[in-house]
Coordinates of C-alpha atoms in Angstrom, one line a residue:
X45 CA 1.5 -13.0 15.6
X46 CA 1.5 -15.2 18.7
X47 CA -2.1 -17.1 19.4
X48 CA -3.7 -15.9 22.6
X49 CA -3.7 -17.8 25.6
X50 CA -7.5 -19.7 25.8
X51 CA -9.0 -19.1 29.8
X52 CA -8.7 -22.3 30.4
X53 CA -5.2 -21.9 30.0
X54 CA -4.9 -18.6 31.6
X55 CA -6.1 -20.1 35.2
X56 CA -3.8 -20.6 37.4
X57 CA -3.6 -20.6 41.4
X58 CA -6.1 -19.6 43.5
X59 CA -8.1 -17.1 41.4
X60 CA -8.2 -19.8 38.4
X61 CA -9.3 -22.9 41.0
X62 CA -11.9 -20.6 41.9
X63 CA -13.2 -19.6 38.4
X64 CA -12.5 -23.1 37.2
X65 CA -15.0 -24.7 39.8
X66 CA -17.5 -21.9 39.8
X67 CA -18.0 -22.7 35.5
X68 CA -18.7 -26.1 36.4
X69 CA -21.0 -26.0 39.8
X70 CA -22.7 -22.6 38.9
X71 CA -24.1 -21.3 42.0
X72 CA -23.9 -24.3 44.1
X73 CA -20.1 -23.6 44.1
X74 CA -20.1 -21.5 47.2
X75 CA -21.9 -23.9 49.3
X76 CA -19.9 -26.5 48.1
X77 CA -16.7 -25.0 48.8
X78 CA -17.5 -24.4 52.2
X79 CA -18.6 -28.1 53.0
X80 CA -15.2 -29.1 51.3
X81 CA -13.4 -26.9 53.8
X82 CA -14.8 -28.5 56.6
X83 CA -13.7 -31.9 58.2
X84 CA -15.2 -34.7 56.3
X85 CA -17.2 -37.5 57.7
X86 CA -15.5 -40.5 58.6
X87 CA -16.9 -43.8 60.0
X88 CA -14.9 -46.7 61.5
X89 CA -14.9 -50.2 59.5
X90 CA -14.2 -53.3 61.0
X91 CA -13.5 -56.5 58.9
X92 CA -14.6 -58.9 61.9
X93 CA -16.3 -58.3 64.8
X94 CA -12.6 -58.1 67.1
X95 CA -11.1 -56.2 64.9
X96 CA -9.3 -53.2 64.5
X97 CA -11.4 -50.2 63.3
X98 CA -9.7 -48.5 60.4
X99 CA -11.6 -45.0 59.6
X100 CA -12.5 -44.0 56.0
X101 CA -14.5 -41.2 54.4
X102 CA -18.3 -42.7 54.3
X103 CA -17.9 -41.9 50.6
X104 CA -15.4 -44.4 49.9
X105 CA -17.8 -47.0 51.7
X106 CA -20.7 -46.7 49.9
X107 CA -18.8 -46.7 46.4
X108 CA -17.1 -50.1 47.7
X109 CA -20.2 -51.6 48.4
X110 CA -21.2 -50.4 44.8
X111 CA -19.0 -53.0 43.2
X112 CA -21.2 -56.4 43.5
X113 CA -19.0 -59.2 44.3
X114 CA -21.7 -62.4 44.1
X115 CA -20.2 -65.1 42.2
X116 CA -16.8 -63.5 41.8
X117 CA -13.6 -65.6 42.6
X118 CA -11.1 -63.1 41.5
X119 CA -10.9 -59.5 42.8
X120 CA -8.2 -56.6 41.9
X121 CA -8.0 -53.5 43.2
X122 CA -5.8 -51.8 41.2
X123 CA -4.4 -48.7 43.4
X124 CA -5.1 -50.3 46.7
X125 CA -3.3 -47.5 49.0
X126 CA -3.6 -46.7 51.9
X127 CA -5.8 -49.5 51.5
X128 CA -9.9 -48.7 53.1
X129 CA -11.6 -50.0 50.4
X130 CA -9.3 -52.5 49.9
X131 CA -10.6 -53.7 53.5
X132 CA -14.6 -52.9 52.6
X133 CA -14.0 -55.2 49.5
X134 CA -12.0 -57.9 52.1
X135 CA -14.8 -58.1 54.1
X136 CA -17.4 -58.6 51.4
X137 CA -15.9 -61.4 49.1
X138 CA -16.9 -64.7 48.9
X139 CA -15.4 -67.3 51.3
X140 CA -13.8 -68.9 48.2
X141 CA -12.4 -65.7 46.9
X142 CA -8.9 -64.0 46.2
X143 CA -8.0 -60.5 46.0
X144 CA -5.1 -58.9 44.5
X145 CA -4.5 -55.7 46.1
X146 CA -1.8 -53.3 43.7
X147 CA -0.2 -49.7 44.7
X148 CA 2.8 -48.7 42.4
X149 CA 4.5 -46.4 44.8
X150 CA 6.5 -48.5 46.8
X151 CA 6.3 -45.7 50.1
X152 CA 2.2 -46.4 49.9
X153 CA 2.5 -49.8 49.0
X154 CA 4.6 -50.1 52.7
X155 CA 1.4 -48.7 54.0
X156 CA -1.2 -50.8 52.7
X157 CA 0.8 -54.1 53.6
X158 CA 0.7 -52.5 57.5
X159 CA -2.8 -51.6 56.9
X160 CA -3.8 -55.1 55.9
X161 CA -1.6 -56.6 58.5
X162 CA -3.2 -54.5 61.3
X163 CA -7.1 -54.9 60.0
X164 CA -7.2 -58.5 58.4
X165 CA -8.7 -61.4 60.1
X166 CA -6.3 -64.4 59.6
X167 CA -8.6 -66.4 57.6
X168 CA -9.1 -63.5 54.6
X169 CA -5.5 -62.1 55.0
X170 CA -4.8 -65.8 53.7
X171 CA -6.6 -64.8 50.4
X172 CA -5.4 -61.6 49.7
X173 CA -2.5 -60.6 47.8
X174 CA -0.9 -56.9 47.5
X175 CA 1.5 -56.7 44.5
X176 CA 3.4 -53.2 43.8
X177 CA 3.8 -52.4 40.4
X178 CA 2.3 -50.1 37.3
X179 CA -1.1 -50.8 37.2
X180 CA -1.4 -49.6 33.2
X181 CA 1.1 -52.8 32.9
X182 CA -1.2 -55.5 35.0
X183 CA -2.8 -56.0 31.2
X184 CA 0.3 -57.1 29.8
X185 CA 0.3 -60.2 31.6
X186 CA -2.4 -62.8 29.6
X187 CA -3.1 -64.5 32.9
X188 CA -4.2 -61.2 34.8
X189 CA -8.1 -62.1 34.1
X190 CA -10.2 -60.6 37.1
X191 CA -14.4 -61.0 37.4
X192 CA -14.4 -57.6 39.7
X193 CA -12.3 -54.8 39.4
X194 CA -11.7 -51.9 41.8
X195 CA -10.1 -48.9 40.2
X196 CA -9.7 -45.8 42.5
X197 CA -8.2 -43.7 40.6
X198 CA -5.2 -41.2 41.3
X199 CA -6.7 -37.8 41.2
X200 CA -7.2 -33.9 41.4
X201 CA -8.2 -34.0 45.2
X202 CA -9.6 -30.9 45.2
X203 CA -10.9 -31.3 49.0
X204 CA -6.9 -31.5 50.0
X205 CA -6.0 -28.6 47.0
X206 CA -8.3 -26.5 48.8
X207 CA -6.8 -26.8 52.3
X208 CA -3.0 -26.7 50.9
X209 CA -2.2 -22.5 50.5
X210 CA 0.8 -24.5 48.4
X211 CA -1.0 -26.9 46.3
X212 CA -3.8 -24.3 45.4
X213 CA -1.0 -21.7 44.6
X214 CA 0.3 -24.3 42.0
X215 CA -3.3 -25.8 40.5
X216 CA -3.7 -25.3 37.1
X217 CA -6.0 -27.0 34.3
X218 CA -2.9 -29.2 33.0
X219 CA -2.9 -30.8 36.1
X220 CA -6.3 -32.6 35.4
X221 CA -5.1 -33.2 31.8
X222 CA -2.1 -35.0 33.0
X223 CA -4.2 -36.7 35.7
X224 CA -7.2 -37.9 33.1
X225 CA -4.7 -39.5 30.6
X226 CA -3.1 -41.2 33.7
X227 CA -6.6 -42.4 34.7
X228 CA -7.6 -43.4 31.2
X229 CA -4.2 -45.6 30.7
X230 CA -5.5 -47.2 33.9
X231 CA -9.1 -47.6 32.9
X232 CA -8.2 -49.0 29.7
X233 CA -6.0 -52.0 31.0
X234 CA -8.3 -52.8 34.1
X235 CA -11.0 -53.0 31.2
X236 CA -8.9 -55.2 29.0
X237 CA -8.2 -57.6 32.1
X238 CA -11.9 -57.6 33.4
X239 CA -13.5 -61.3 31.9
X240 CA -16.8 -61.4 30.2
X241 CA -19.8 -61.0 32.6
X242 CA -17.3 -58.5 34.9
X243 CA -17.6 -55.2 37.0
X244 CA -15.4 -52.8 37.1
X245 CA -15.7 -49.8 39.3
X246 CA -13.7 -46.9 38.5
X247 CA -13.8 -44.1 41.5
X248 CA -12.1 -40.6 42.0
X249 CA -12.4 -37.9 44.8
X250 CA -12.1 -35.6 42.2
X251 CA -15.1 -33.0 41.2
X252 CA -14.3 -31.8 37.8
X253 CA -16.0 -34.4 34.8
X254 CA -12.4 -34.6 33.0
X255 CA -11.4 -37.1 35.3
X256 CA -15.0 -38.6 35.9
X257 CA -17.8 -39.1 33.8
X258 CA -15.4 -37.8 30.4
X259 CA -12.7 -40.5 31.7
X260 CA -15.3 -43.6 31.2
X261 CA -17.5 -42.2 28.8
X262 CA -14.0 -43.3 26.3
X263 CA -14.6 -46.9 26.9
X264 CA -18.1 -46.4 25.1
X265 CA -16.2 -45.4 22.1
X266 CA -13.2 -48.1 22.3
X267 CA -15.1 -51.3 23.3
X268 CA -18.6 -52.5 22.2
X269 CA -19.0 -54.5 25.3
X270 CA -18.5 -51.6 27.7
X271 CA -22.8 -50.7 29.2
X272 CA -23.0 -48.5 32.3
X273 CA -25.5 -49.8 34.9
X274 CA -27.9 -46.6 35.9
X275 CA -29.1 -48.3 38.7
X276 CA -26.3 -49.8 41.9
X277 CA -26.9 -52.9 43.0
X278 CA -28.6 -54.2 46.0
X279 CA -26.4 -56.1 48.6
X280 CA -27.2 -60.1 48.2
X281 CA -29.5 -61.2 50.8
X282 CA -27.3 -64.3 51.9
X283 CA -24.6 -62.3 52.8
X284 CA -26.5 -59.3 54.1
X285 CA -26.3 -60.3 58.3
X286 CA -22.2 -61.2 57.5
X287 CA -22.4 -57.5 56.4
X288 CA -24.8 -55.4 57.9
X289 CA -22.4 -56.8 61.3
X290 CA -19.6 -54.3 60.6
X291 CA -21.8 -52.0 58.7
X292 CA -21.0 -48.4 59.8
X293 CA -23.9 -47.3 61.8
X294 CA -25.0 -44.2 59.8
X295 CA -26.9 -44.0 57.0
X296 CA -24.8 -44.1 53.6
X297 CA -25.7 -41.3 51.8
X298 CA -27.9 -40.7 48.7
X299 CA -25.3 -40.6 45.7
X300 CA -26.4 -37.4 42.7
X301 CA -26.5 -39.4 39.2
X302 CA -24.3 -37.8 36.7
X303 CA -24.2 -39.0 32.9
X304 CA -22.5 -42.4 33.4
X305 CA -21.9 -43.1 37.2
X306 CA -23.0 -41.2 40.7
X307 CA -21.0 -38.9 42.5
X308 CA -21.2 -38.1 46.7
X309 CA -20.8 -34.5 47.4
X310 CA -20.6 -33.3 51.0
X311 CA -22.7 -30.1 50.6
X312 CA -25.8 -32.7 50.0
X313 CA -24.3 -35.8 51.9
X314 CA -23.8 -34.4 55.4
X315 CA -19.7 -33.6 54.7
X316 CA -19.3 -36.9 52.9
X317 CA -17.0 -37.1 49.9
X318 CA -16.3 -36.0 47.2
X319 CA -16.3 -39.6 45.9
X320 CA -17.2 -39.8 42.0
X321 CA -18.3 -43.8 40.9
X322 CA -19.2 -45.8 37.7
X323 CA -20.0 -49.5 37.6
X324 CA -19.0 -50.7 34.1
X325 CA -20.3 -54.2 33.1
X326 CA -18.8 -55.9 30.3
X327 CA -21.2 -57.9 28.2
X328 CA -20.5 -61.1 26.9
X329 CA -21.1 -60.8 23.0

C-alpha cells in the first residue's frame, strides 16, 4: 500500500504558499501579506558625498551596518550581486582595508562589476576585488582567511513569489529544501574561512525559519566556536561622522529578535524588508 502524501508535501501553488505561510505567522499572516504586496521602502546610498546614489531596500542597510567592521583588514562578501550591500560594507571599512566581493553567476556578476564601477570612489574601488566563482568552493583555497564575512544568501523571496502569478503557481516546500541545503553549503565554508575572533553575517529575504534561524542554528551543532551575539553592535564612534554623512535619512527600523538572529518585516517596519540577519562570532579557543 503506497504511504500518503504528508501536507507539507501536498502544498503546492497558490493555495499551499498560502497555507504554508499562514502555519508559520498565525494571524499576523494577513497583514503581513498585504505589506509584502505593496512597494517596499527603498532609500538611496551614497559611498562619498559626489557620488552616485544607488537605491536599496532599507532592510538590507541596516543588516549591513550589522556586521562590525573595526579592526578588520579583510572583508568577503560572498554573493555580492547586484551588489548594495556590497557598497554599504565599501563605505564602512577601514582606510587600510580589502574587500573581496564574489557572485557565481557570471550574468550578475556583469552587474555588480557596473554597479561598483558606477558607485565607487576611486580611492576604495582600489581596495575592492569582485571574483566570480562557487562560493561553497572559496573554503577550498587555505589562503581564503577573512576577519568579516558577508553572506546574503540565495533565497525563497517570497516578496517577489508573491507578485509573480508564475512563480507562486510553481512554489512548493521543496523549493525551500533545495534552497536551505544550498544556503547551509555556503554557511558552512564562509564559517570554515572566517579567522578566530571573526563575524560572519549570514542574511536572507526569505520569511520561512528553514532558511533562517534553522540554517545557522547547524553551526551550533558542527563547530564549538560558533556563539550568536543577541545584541547588534553599535557603530564605532571614530568613524560615526565618516558615516552618519551618507547615512540614509530615515530612521532604520526596529529589527523583531527571532531564536538566533533578527529579522525586519514590513508589516512592523513601515514596508521594509523582509530581511532575516544573524551575526555569528567565532571564538578563539
Amino acid at each position: 500500500m503506497a504511504k500518503k502524501k504528508t501536507s507539507t508535501q501536498q502544498l503546492r501553488g497558490k493555495e499551499g504558499f498560502e497555507l504554508y505561510y499562514h502555519n508559520i505567522f498565525k494571524d499576523r499572516w494577513p497583514d503581513l501579506k498585504e505589506a509584502l504586496l505593496r512597494e517596499n521602502q527603498s532609500v538611496a546610498w551614497k559611498t562619498y558625498a559626489e557620488g552616485k546614489e544607488y537605491f536599496l531596500d532599507i532592510g538590507s542597510v541596516c543588516a549591513a551596518l550589522a556586521l562590525p567592521l573595526e579592526g578588520a583588514s579583510r572583508i568577503l562578501d560572498m554573493c555580492a550581486a547586484p551588489g548594495g550591500k556590497t557598497l554599504v560594507l565599501a563605505s564602512r571599512m577601514e582606510e587600510d582595508a580589502g574587500l573581496v566581493c564574489n557572485e557565481r553567476s557570471r550574468e550578475r556578476y556583469g552587474r555588480l562589476l557596473r554597479v561598483l564601477e558606477d558607485h565607487l570612489g576611486e580611492e576604495v574601488r582600489q581596495r575592492v576585488k569582485a571574483i566570480c566563482t562557487d562560493g561553497t568552493q572559496l573554503c577550498l583555497n587555505k589562503d581564503n582567511v577573512y576577519d568579516r564575512i558577508l553572506l546574503d544568501a540565495p533565497c525563497s523571496s517570497e516578496r517577489h513569489v508573491l507578485t509573480s502569478p508564475h512563480y507562486l503557481d510553481q512554489w512548493s516546500p521543496a523549493r525551500i529544501k533545495t534552497l536551505s541545503v544550498s544556503q547551509w553549503a555556503l554557511l558552512s565554508s564562509g564559517y570554515r574561512m572566517l579567522s578566530p575572533g571573526g563575524y560572519l553575517l549570514y542574511a536572507t529575504c526569505a520569511l520561512s525559519p528553514e532558511e533562517n534561524d534553522k540554517v545557522v542554528s547547524r553551526l551550533e551543532k558542527k563547530f564549538d566556536d560558533a556563539e550568536f551575539m543577541d545584541t547588534l553592535p553599535v557603530l564605532p564612534s571614530e568613524h560615526e561622522q565618516l558615516f552618519l554623512q551618507f547615512l540614509p535619512t530615515q530612521e532604520l527600523p526596529i529589527p523583531e529578535k527571532t531564536d538566533k538572529g533578527f529579522h525586519i518585516l514590513p508589516d512592523t517596519a513601515a514596508g521594509a524588508g523582509p530581511l532575516y540577519f544573524a551575526l555569528i562570532h567565532k571564538k578563539e579557543l
